[in-house]
Every structure is written in structure tokens, then in C-alpha cells.
Coordinates of C-alpha atoms in Angstrom, one line a residue:
M28 CA -27.4 -9.9 -14.2
R29 CA -29.2 -7.4 -12.1
L30 CA -27.3 -5.2 -9.5
G31 CA -28.9 -7.0 -6.4
Q32 CA -27.4 -10.4 -7.8
M33 CA -24.0 -8.6 -8.4
I34 CA -23.7 -7.4 -4.6
A35 CA -25.7 -10.4 -3.4
P36 CA -22.8 -11.6 -0.9
L37 CA -22.9 -8.4 0.9
R38 CA -26.5 -9.3 2.2
H39 CA -24.7 -12.3 4.0
A40 CA -23.3 -11.0 7.3
P41 CA -20.3 -13.2 7.4
F42 CA -19.1 -12.1 4.2
R43 CA -20.0 -8.4 4.9
H44 CA -17.8 -8.5 7.8
Q45 CA -14.8 -10.1 5.8
F46 CA -15.5 -7.6 3.0
L47 CA -15.4 -4.5 5.2
A48 CA -12.3 -5.8 7.2
R49 CA -10.5 -6.3 3.8
A50 CA -11.6 -3.0 2.3
I51 CA -10.4 -1.2 5.5
S52 CA -7.0 -3.1 5.5
L53 CA -6.4 -2.7 1.9
T54 CA -7.1 1.0 2.1
G55 CA -4.4 1.1 4.7
S56 CA -1.9 -1.2 2.8
S57 CA -2.2 1.0 -0.3
L58 CA -0.5 3.7 1.6
A59 CA 2.6 1.6 2.6
P60 CA 4.7 1.5 -0.5
V61 CA 4.8 5.3 -1.0
A62 CA 5.1 5.9 2.8
V63 CA 7.8 3.2 3.3
A64 CA 9.9 4.4 0.3
F65 CA 10.0 8.1 1.2
G66 CA 10.3 7.4 4.9
V67 CA 13.3 5.3 4.5
L68 CA 15.0 7.9 2.1
Q69 CA 14.2 10.8 4.4
A70 CA 15.6 8.6 7.4
T71 CA 18.8 7.3 5.7
G72 CA 19.1 9.1 2.5
S73 CA 20.3 5.8 1.0
A74 CA 18.7 3.9 -2.0
G75 CA 20.6 0.9 -0.9
D76 CA 18.9 1.0 2.5
L77 CA 15.5 1.2 0.8
G78 CA 16.4 -1.9 -1.2
W79 CA 17.2 -3.8 2.0
V80 CA 13.9 -2.7 3.7
M81 CA 11.9 -3.7 0.7
A82 CA 13.6 -7.1 0.3
A83 CA 13.1 -7.6 4.1
Y84 CA 9.3 -7.7 3.5
S85 CA 9.5 -9.9 0.4
V86 CA 11.8 -12.6 1.3
P87 CA 10.1 -13.8 4.5
M88 CA 6.8 -13.6 2.7
L89 CA 8.0 -15.9 0.1
I90 CA 9.7 -18.3 2.3
L91 CA 6.8 -18.6 4.8
M92 CA 4.0 -18.9 2.2
L93 CA 3.8 -22.6 2.4
V94 CA 4.0 -22.4 6.3
G95 CA 1.1 -19.9 6.3
G96 CA -0.9 -22.2 4.1
V97 CA -0.4 -25.3 6.3
W98 CA -1.6 -23.1 9.4
A99 CA -4.5 -21.6 7.6
D100 CA -5.6 -25.2 6.9
R101 CA -5.1 -26.2 10.5
L102 CA -6.6 -23.4 12.4
P103 CA -9.8 -21.4 12.0
R104 CA -9.1 -19.2 9.2
H105 CA -10.6 -16.0 10.7
H106 CA -8.1 -16.6 13.8
V107 CA -5.2 -16.9 11.5
M108 CA -6.2 -13.6 9.7
I109 CA -6.8 -11.8 13.0
A110 CA -3.5 -12.8 14.2
A111 CA -1.9 -11.7 10.9
D112 CA -3.7 -8.4 11.1
L113 CA -2.7 -7.7 14.7
T114 CA 1.0 -8.5 13.8
R115 CA 0.9 -6.1 10.8
C116 CA -0.9 -3.5 13.0
V117 CA 2.1 -3.6 15.6
T118 CA 4.8 -3.6 12.9
Q119 CA 3.4 -0.6 10.9
V120 CA 2.6 1.5 13.9
A121 CA 6.0 0.8 15.3
F122 CA 7.6 1.8 11.8
G123 CA 5.7 5.0 11.9
L124 CA 6.7 5.9 15.5
L125 CA 10.4 5.4 14.6
L126 CA 9.9 7.7 11.7
V127 CA 8.0 10.4 13.5
T128 CA 10.5 10.3 16.5
G129 CA 13.5 10.4 14.3
H130 CA 14.9 7.0 15.7
A131 CA 14.6 5.0 12.6
S132 CA 17.7 2.9 12.3
L133 CA 18.1 0.7 9.2
W134 CA 18.1 -2.6 11.2
A135 CA 15.1 -1.7 13.1
M136 CA 13.0 -1.0 9.8
V137 CA 14.5 -4.2 8.4
A138 CA 13.2 -6.3 11.3
L139 CA 9.8 -4.7 11.2
Q140 CA 9.3 -5.2 7.7
A141 CA 10.4 -8.8 7.9
L142 CA 7.8 -9.4 10.7
N143 CA 5.1 -7.7 8.4
G144 CA 6.1 -9.9 5.5
A145 CA 6.0 -12.9 7.5
A146 CA 2.4 -11.9 8.7
Q147 CA 1.3 -11.4 5.0
A148 CA 2.7 -15.0 4.2
F149 CA -0.1 -16.1 6.7
A150 CA -2.7 -13.8 5.5
H151 CA -2.6 -14.3 1.8
P152 CA -3.3 -18.2 1.7
T153 CA -6.0 -17.6 4.3
T154 CA -8.3 -15.3 2.2
L155 CA -9.3 -17.8 -0.5
G156 CA -10.6 -20.4 2.1
L157 CA -12.1 -17.5 4.3
T158 CA -14.1 -16.4 1.4
A159 CA -15.3 -19.9 0.7
A160 CA -16.6 -20.1 4.3
T161 CA -18.3 -16.7 4.6
A162 CA -19.9 -16.2 1.2
P163 CA -23.0 -18.3 -0.1
P164 CA -21.9 -20.9 -2.6
E165 CA -24.0 -19.5 -5.4
S166 CA -22.4 -16.1 -4.9
L167 CA -18.7 -17.0 -4.8
Q168 CA -17.8 -15.6 -8.0
Q169 CA -19.4 -12.3 -7.0
A170 CA -17.7 -12.4 -3.6
N171 CA -14.3 -13.0 -5.4
A172 CA -14.9 -10.2 -7.7
L173 CA -16.0 -7.7 -5.1
L174 CA -12.9 -8.3 -3.2
A175 CA -10.8 -7.6 -6.3
V176 CA -12.8 -4.5 -7.3
T177 CA -12.0 -3.2 -3.8
S178 CA -8.3 -3.9 -4.2
D179 CA -8.3 -2.1 -7.5
L180 CA -9.9 1.1 -6.1
T181 CA -7.7 1.3 -3.2
G182 CA -4.7 0.5 -5.5
I183 CA -5.6 3.6 -7.5
A184 CA -6.5 6.0 -4.7
G185 CA -4.0 4.9 -2.2
P186 CA -0.8 6.1 -3.7
L187 CA -2.3 9.6 -4.2
I188 CA -3.5 9.6 -0.6
A189 CA -0.3 8.4 0.6
G190 CA 1.6 11.0 -1.3
T191 CA -0.6 13.7 0.2
L192 CA -0.1 12.5 3.6
T193 CA 3.6 12.1 3.2
V194 CA 3.9 15.7 2.0
T195 CA 1.4 17.2 4.7
I196 CA 1.9 15.3 8.0
G197 CA 4.7 12.8 7.0
A198 CA 5.4 9.3 6.0
G199 CA 5.5 8.0 9.7
W200 CA 2.0 9.2 10.3
A201 CA 0.7 7.4 7.0
L202 CA 2.3 4.2 8.3
I203 CA 0.5 4.7 11.6
I204 CA -2.7 5.0 9.8
D205 CA -1.8 1.8 7.9
G206 CA -1.3 0.1 11.3
A207 CA -4.7 1.3 12.6
S208 CA -6.3 -0.1 9.4
F209 CA -5.2 -3.5 10.5
L210 CA -6.7 -3.2 14.0
G211 CA -9.9 -2.1 12.4
S212 CA -9.9 -5.2 10.2
A213 CA -9.2 -7.5 13.2
L214 CA -12.1 -6.0 15.1
L215 CA -14.3 -6.7 12.3
L216 CA -13.0 -10.2 11.8
S217 CA -13.6 -10.9 15.5
R218 CA -17.2 -10.7 14.8
L219 CA -17.2 -13.7 12.8
H220 CA -18.6 -16.9 14.2
L221 CA -17.8 -19.7 11.9
P222 CA -18.5 -23.5 12.6
P223 CA -15.6 -25.2 14.1
V224 CA -13.6 -27.7 11.7
V225 CA -11.8 -30.5 13.4
R226 CA -8.8 -31.7 11.5
P227 CA -6.5 -34.5 12.4
E228 CA -3.0 -33.3 13.5
R229 CA -0.3 -34.4 11.1
R230 CA 3.3 -33.7 10.6
F231 CA 4.1 -30.3 8.9
L232 CA 6.0 -31.8 5.9
T233 CA 3.2 -34.5 5.5
E234 CA 0.6 -31.6 5.1
V235 CA 2.9 -29.9 2.6
R236 CA 3.0 -33.0 0.8
D237 CA -0.6 -33.7 0.7
G238 CA -1.2 -30.1 -0.4
F239 CA 1.2 -30.7 -3.3
R240 CA -0.7 -34.0 -4.2
E241 CA -3.9 -31.8 -4.3
V242 CA -2.4 -29.9 -7.0
M243 CA -0.6 -32.6 -9.2
R244 CA -3.6 -34.9 -9.1
R245 CA -5.7 -32.3 -11.3
D246 CA -4.3 -31.5 -14.7
W247 CA -6.1 -28.3 -14.9
L248 CA -4.7 -27.2 -11.6
W249 CA -1.0 -27.7 -12.2
S250 CA -1.1 -26.9 -15.9
S251 CA -2.8 -23.5 -15.1
I252 CA -0.2 -22.7 -12.4
A253 CA 2.5 -23.3 -15.0
Y254 CA 0.6 -21.1 -17.4
F255 CA 0.4 -18.3 -14.9
A256 CA 4.2 -18.5 -14.3
V257 CA 4.7 -17.9 -18.0
F258 CA 2.0 -15.2 -18.0
N259 CA 3.7 -13.5 -15.4
L260 CA 7.2 -13.9 -17.0
V261 CA 5.6 -12.3 -20.1
F262 CA 4.0 -9.5 -18.2
T263 CA 7.2 -8.7 -16.4
L264 CA 9.2 -8.6 -19.6
F265 CA 6.5 -6.3 -21.0
L266 CA 7.0 -3.9 -18.0
V267 CA 10.7 -3.7 -18.9
L268 CA 10.8 -3.8 -22.8
G269 CA 7.8 -1.4 -23.0
P270 CA 9.7 1.7 -21.7
V271 CA 12.8 0.6 -23.5
R272 CA 10.9 0.5 -26.8
L273 CA 9.3 3.8 -26.3
A274 CA 12.5 5.6 -24.7
G275 CA 13.7 6.7 -28.1
V276 CA 10.3 8.1 -29.5
P277 CA 9.1 11.8 -28.9
N278 CA 7.1 12.0 -25.5
G279 CA 7.9 8.2 -24.9
A280 CA 7.5 8.6 -21.1
L281 CA 4.1 10.3 -21.5
S282 CA 3.0 7.7 -23.9
W283 CA 4.2 4.7 -21.3
G284 CA 2.2 6.9 -18.6
A285 CA -1.0 6.7 -20.8
I286 CA -0.6 2.8 -21.3
M287 CA -0.2 2.1 -17.6
A288 CA -3.3 4.3 -16.8
A289 CA -5.2 2.4 -19.5
L290 CA -4.0 -0.9 -18.0
S291 CA -5.3 0.2 -14.4
V292 CA -8.6 1.1 -15.8
G293 CA -8.7 -2.1 -17.6
T294 CA -8.1 -4.3 -14.6
L295 CA -10.9 -2.4 -12.8
C296 CA -13.3 -3.1 -15.8
G297 CA -12.2 -6.8 -15.7
N298 CA -13.2 -7.3 -12.1
A299 CA -16.3 -5.4 -12.6
L300 CA -17.3 -7.7 -15.5
A301 CA -16.8 -10.8 -13.3
L302 CA -19.6 -9.5 -11.2
R303 CA -21.9 -9.8 -14.0
I304 CA -20.8 -12.5 -16.5
M305 CA -20.8 -16.0 -15.3
P306 CA -19.7 -18.4 -18.1
R307 CA -20.5 -22.1 -17.9
Y308 CA -16.9 -23.1 -18.3
L309 CA -14.5 -21.7 -15.7
L310 CA -11.3 -21.8 -17.6
R311 CA -12.1 -22.4 -21.3
W312 CA -13.3 -19.0 -22.2
P313 CA -11.2 -16.9 -19.9
R314 CA -8.0 -18.7 -21.1
L315 CA -9.0 -18.1 -24.7
A316 CA -9.6 -14.3 -23.8
E317 CA -6.1 -14.1 -22.4
L318 CA -4.7 -14.3 -25.9
L319 CA -5.9 -10.7 -26.1
L320 CA -2.7 -9.9 -24.4
L321 CA -1.2 -10.3 -27.9
P322 CA -2.3 -7.0 -29.4
M323 CA -0.4 -5.1 -26.8
I324 CA 2.7 -7.1 -27.6
V325 CA 2.4 -6.8 -31.3
A326 CA 1.6 -2.9 -30.9
L327 CA 4.8 -2.5 -29.0
A328 CA 6.8 -4.6 -31.4
T329 CA 5.5 -2.7 -34.4
A330 CA 5.7 0.9 -32.7
A331 CA 2.0 1.3 -33.4
P332 CA 0.4 4.7 -32.7
V333 CA 0.0 5.5 -29.1
W334 CA -3.9 5.5 -29.3
I335 CA -3.6 1.9 -30.5
M336 CA -1.3 1.0 -27.5
V337 CA -3.6 2.7 -25.1
A338 CA -6.6 0.7 -26.5
A339 CA -4.6 -2.6 -26.3
A340 CA -3.6 -1.8 -22.8
L341 CA -7.1 -1.3 -21.8
V342 CA -8.1 -4.9 -23.3
M343 CA -5.1 -6.2 -21.6
G344 CA -6.1 -5.1 -18.2
V345 CA -9.6 -6.6 -18.6
I346 CA -8.3 -10.0 -19.6
M347 CA -5.7 -9.8 -16.8
T348 CA -8.4 -9.7 -14.0
F349 CA -11.6 -11.0 -15.3
P350 CA -10.4 -14.5 -15.3
D351 CA -9.0 -14.2 -11.7
A352 CA -12.6 -14.4 -10.1
L353 CA -13.4 -17.4 -12.2
W354 CA -10.0 -19.0 -11.2
F355 CA -10.6 -18.5 -7.5
T356 CA -14.2 -19.8 -7.8
A357 CA -12.8 -22.9 -9.5
L358 CA -10.5 -23.5 -6.6
Q359 CA -13.1 -23.0 -4.1
Q360 CA -15.4 -25.2 -6.0
E361 CA -13.0 -28.2 -6.6
I362 CA -10.3 -28.0 -3.9
P363 CA -11.5 -29.7 -0.5
E364 CA -11.9 -27.1 2.2
E365 CA -9.2 -28.7 4.4
A366 CA -6.5 -28.2 1.8
I367 CA -7.5 -24.9 0.1
S368 CA -5.1 -22.7 1.9
R369 CA -2.2 -25.0 0.9
V370 CA -3.3 -25.2 -2.6
S371 CA -3.5 -21.4 -2.7
S372 CA 0.0 -21.0 -1.4
F373 CA 1.4 -23.4 -4.1
D374 CA -0.7 -21.3 -6.6
Y375 CA 0.9 -18.1 -5.5
L376 CA 4.5 -19.4 -5.4
G377 CA 4.2 -21.3 -8.7
S378 CA 2.5 -18.4 -10.6
F379 CA 5.3 -15.8 -9.6
A380 CA 8.2 -18.4 -9.8
L381 CA 9.6 -17.1 -12.9
R382 CA 9.4 -13.4 -12.1
P383 CA 13.0 -13.2 -11.0
L384 CA 14.1 -14.9 -14.1
A385 CA 12.2 -12.1 -16.2
Y386 CA 14.6 -9.3 -14.9
V387 CA 17.6 -11.4 -15.9
L388 CA 16.1 -12.4 -19.3
A389 CA 15.1 -8.7 -19.9
A390 CA 18.7 -7.5 -19.9
G391 CA 19.7 -10.1 -22.6
L392 CA 16.5 -9.3 -24.8
V393 CA 17.2 -5.6 -24.6
A394 CA 20.7 -6.3 -26.1
V395 CA 19.3 -8.4 -28.8
G396 CA 16.5 -5.8 -29.7
A397 CA 13.3 -5.0 -28.1
S398 CA 11.2 -5.4 -31.2
G399 CA 12.3 -8.8 -32.2
S400 CA 12.2 -10.0 -28.6
L401 CA 8.5 -9.0 -28.3
W402 CA 7.7 -10.9 -31.3
V403 CA 9.3 -14.0 -29.8
I404 CA 7.6 -13.5 -26.4
G405 CA 4.1 -13.2 -28.1
A406 CA 4.6 -16.4 -30.0
V407 CA 5.7 -18.3 -26.9
F408 CA 2.8 -16.9 -25.0
A409 CA 0.4 -18.0 -27.7
V410 CA 1.7 -21.5 -28.0
V411 CA 1.7 -22.0 -24.2
T412 CA -1.9 -20.7 -23.8
L413 CA -3.2 -23.0 -26.5
A414 CA -1.3 -25.8 -24.9
T415 CA -3.0 -25.7 -21.6
L416 CA -6.4 -25.8 -23.4
A417 CA -5.4 -29.0 -25.1
L418 CA -6.0 -30.5 -21.6
P419 CA -9.5 -32.0 -21.1
G420 CA -9.6 -30.8 -17.4
T421 CA -8.8 -27.2 -18.6
R422 CA -11.3 -27.1 -21.4
N423 CA -14.1 -28.9 -19.5
L424 CA -14.1 -27.6 -16.0
E425 CA -17.8 -26.5 -15.5
R426 CA -19.4 -24.4 -13.0
R427 CA -21.5 -26.6 -10.7
P428 CA -25.2 -26.2 -10.4
A429 CA -24.9 -25.1 -6.8
M430 CA -22.8 -22.2 -7.9
E431 CA -25.7 -20.8 -10.3
P432 CA -27.0 -17.5 -9.0
T433 CA -30.4 -17.6 -7.6
P434 CA -32.7 -15.4 -9.7
E435 CA -34.3 -12.4 -8.1
P436 CA -38.0 -12.6 -7.4
A437 CA -39.9 -10.5 -9.9
P438 CA -41.3 -7.4 -8.3
A439 CA -44.7 -7.6 -7.0
T440 CA -47.6 -6.0 -9.0
A441 CA -50.6 -4.3 -7.7
P442 CA -53.8 -6.4 -8.0

């Protein structure tokens, strides 16, 4: 596939506005983890207070995710996203001003982060449906991949920029810049003019139930969400058991840093591949490719040389992100437009449902032994992966002809 086809969605004005808005807001958001952490620690000097502030963001986001999905299906999605962006602009600028002026009390920071997390609960399920509305149908996979590549790049550069800003001008100003990025995003999204969608008003719980039915009536959908829950459980255990496994070897911390760096490079490469490679079956080959997580597990279990672990981590990063663009494309292709945000909410909540359990399991597995535990984890992951492929819906979900890329015209030649 040529470069022109890979970036074709950017030639479509509605998606271009969404892409630029997303790039700006992601750049700002990538500053927040470092700025919030050091800002709270400088303001209170308490690691416990930092835990409260971080929890204040995460808990409302999870609790309100389904609420956000319902409203994103009820209202014009760009309006929901604008409201979420403006809310996050206010919360982050206010947080930054509290730090700059030296009036940052714990409960003020907790309240602002809770509002920020609540706004994120509305923004997250809105994105998938908004992309389906702004990008041409034949370029949906490229649109999803472009958004993901942008997220990867800002995720790599953002913490470095945040650290520099925190040291030079202070964490408060970094958060004010974050807030300003949401204002920029909202202004760009306000330029979108999408056709109105009329939907019958129904009870909230009825809409939640209907969204759940959309998930359960498709075997490829509910089984994949269950699979993602196991995948994220395994990945979280890897993040805990990996350092434990390397802690007793020379330069273990340096080795783990190299592994994490390779993983980040791999995730970027995976999303870049999704710009180019468009398999006929949206789930079959990506699901098989995800078995390439196993070399990393085996390398850790056997204490393989560091260069092997780094190579395995690079591959692991690729197979973690390449399937994502195809998964989002499958949802946009198969789920009715009026239900896609609710389905996205169930997807997110289900996919990460087992992550808290992973931290509990990790403590017990460390006591048993990291090496043996890694072998068991790898075996369970392989069985679950192959089990999902036993379902015909997962194996046979095809890309629809309307979603095939339109070939670029051949260059004109002189007569």
C-alpha cells in the first residue's frame, strides 16, 4: 500500500479535524501523569495523598463509563466530546493554578481529578463512534491506526516534555498547558458538521441492556472481550513478575529498562503496520499473531540472554497494537451506529475487568516462584487464545468490500 493510501483519511476534512483535535489533546494529556505526580508530592509531600489523587481520577472513570456510552449514543458525538474537552480544560487549568499559587489542598485536587476522570468516561466511548462518522468507510482501519500512532508518539515524548517543564517552570504550568490543549481540541471539534441523528428516547437502563444484548448476540464480540480480559491479566502479571525475575541478576534494572523501551518501540511499529497491512479476516490472523506474546514469557521463565528478551519484547509490542486497529474496524463495521458507544464501553470495562485481580495474584505467584508461574501463565494464555479461534464468528469475520481501500490512480504519463 502506498503512502497516499495510508494517510488517505487525512484528506477527508471531518476526520482531519478530529485527528488534529485528538493529537493536540493527547499531547497535553501525556504531560499529566508526571505533572500530577510531582505536583502533588511537592504540594503535600505525601505518597498517600498522591494515591488518593490518582484513585480520584480512575474510580469515576470506571463507574461512569457505561453512562458515557449511553449519552454518546444519544447525543451528537462531537458535542459530547466538546463537553468532555471543556470540562477537562477547566479541571486541569484549575489544578495547575492551585499548584502555581500554592493553595493546593488535598481535597481540592481530589475533586478536580474526579471531575477529570468523569469527563474521560464520556470521552473514551465517544471516540470509536466519532471516527466511524468522520472517516471514509474504506479508510477506517487507517484512521484508527493514525490515531493510535499519534497516541504512541505523544506517549513517548510527553513524559520527557513533562519532566522538562516540571523542572524548569513547574508542574502547575505543565497542567495549565494540558488544560489549554483540551480547549484547542474543543475548538477544532466545533468545526465538525455531522448530519443529525434522530434516536428515540428510552430509559437509561433499557439502553444499557440493549447495549449488552448487542455484545452477547455476537460470539466473536463477547468471546474477544473475555479474551482481552485474560490478555490484560497476563500482561499485568508480566509487568510485576518481570522485574521480580530480573531483580537478582546483574544489571537487572538496566535490562528491564531495555525491555520496556523495546516494548514501546514495538507498539509504535505495530500501529504503523496497521496503516499498511489489511488482512481479509479481521480477527483470525491477528489473534494467531497474539500467540507471539509467548516468546517473551518463555524468555523470562528461562532467564534467556537480555538480547533475546529485548527482541521478544519488540515482537510483543507489535502484536499488542497491530490487532487493535483491526478490532476497532470490526466494531465500526459490525455494530449499529446507534449502539457503538455503549458497546465500546462494555469492551473497555470487560477488557480491564481482571486487572485488579492481577495485582492480587502477583503476590501469591511471587511466593510460589516467578519462573514456574510464568510457565503456567503462558500455557493458560495459549489455551485461551486458541479457544477463541474455535468459534466460527471469530475465525470467519471478514472485511466488507466497502471497506477495501480504493486504489490510487496511476500517475499520468506524457503522450
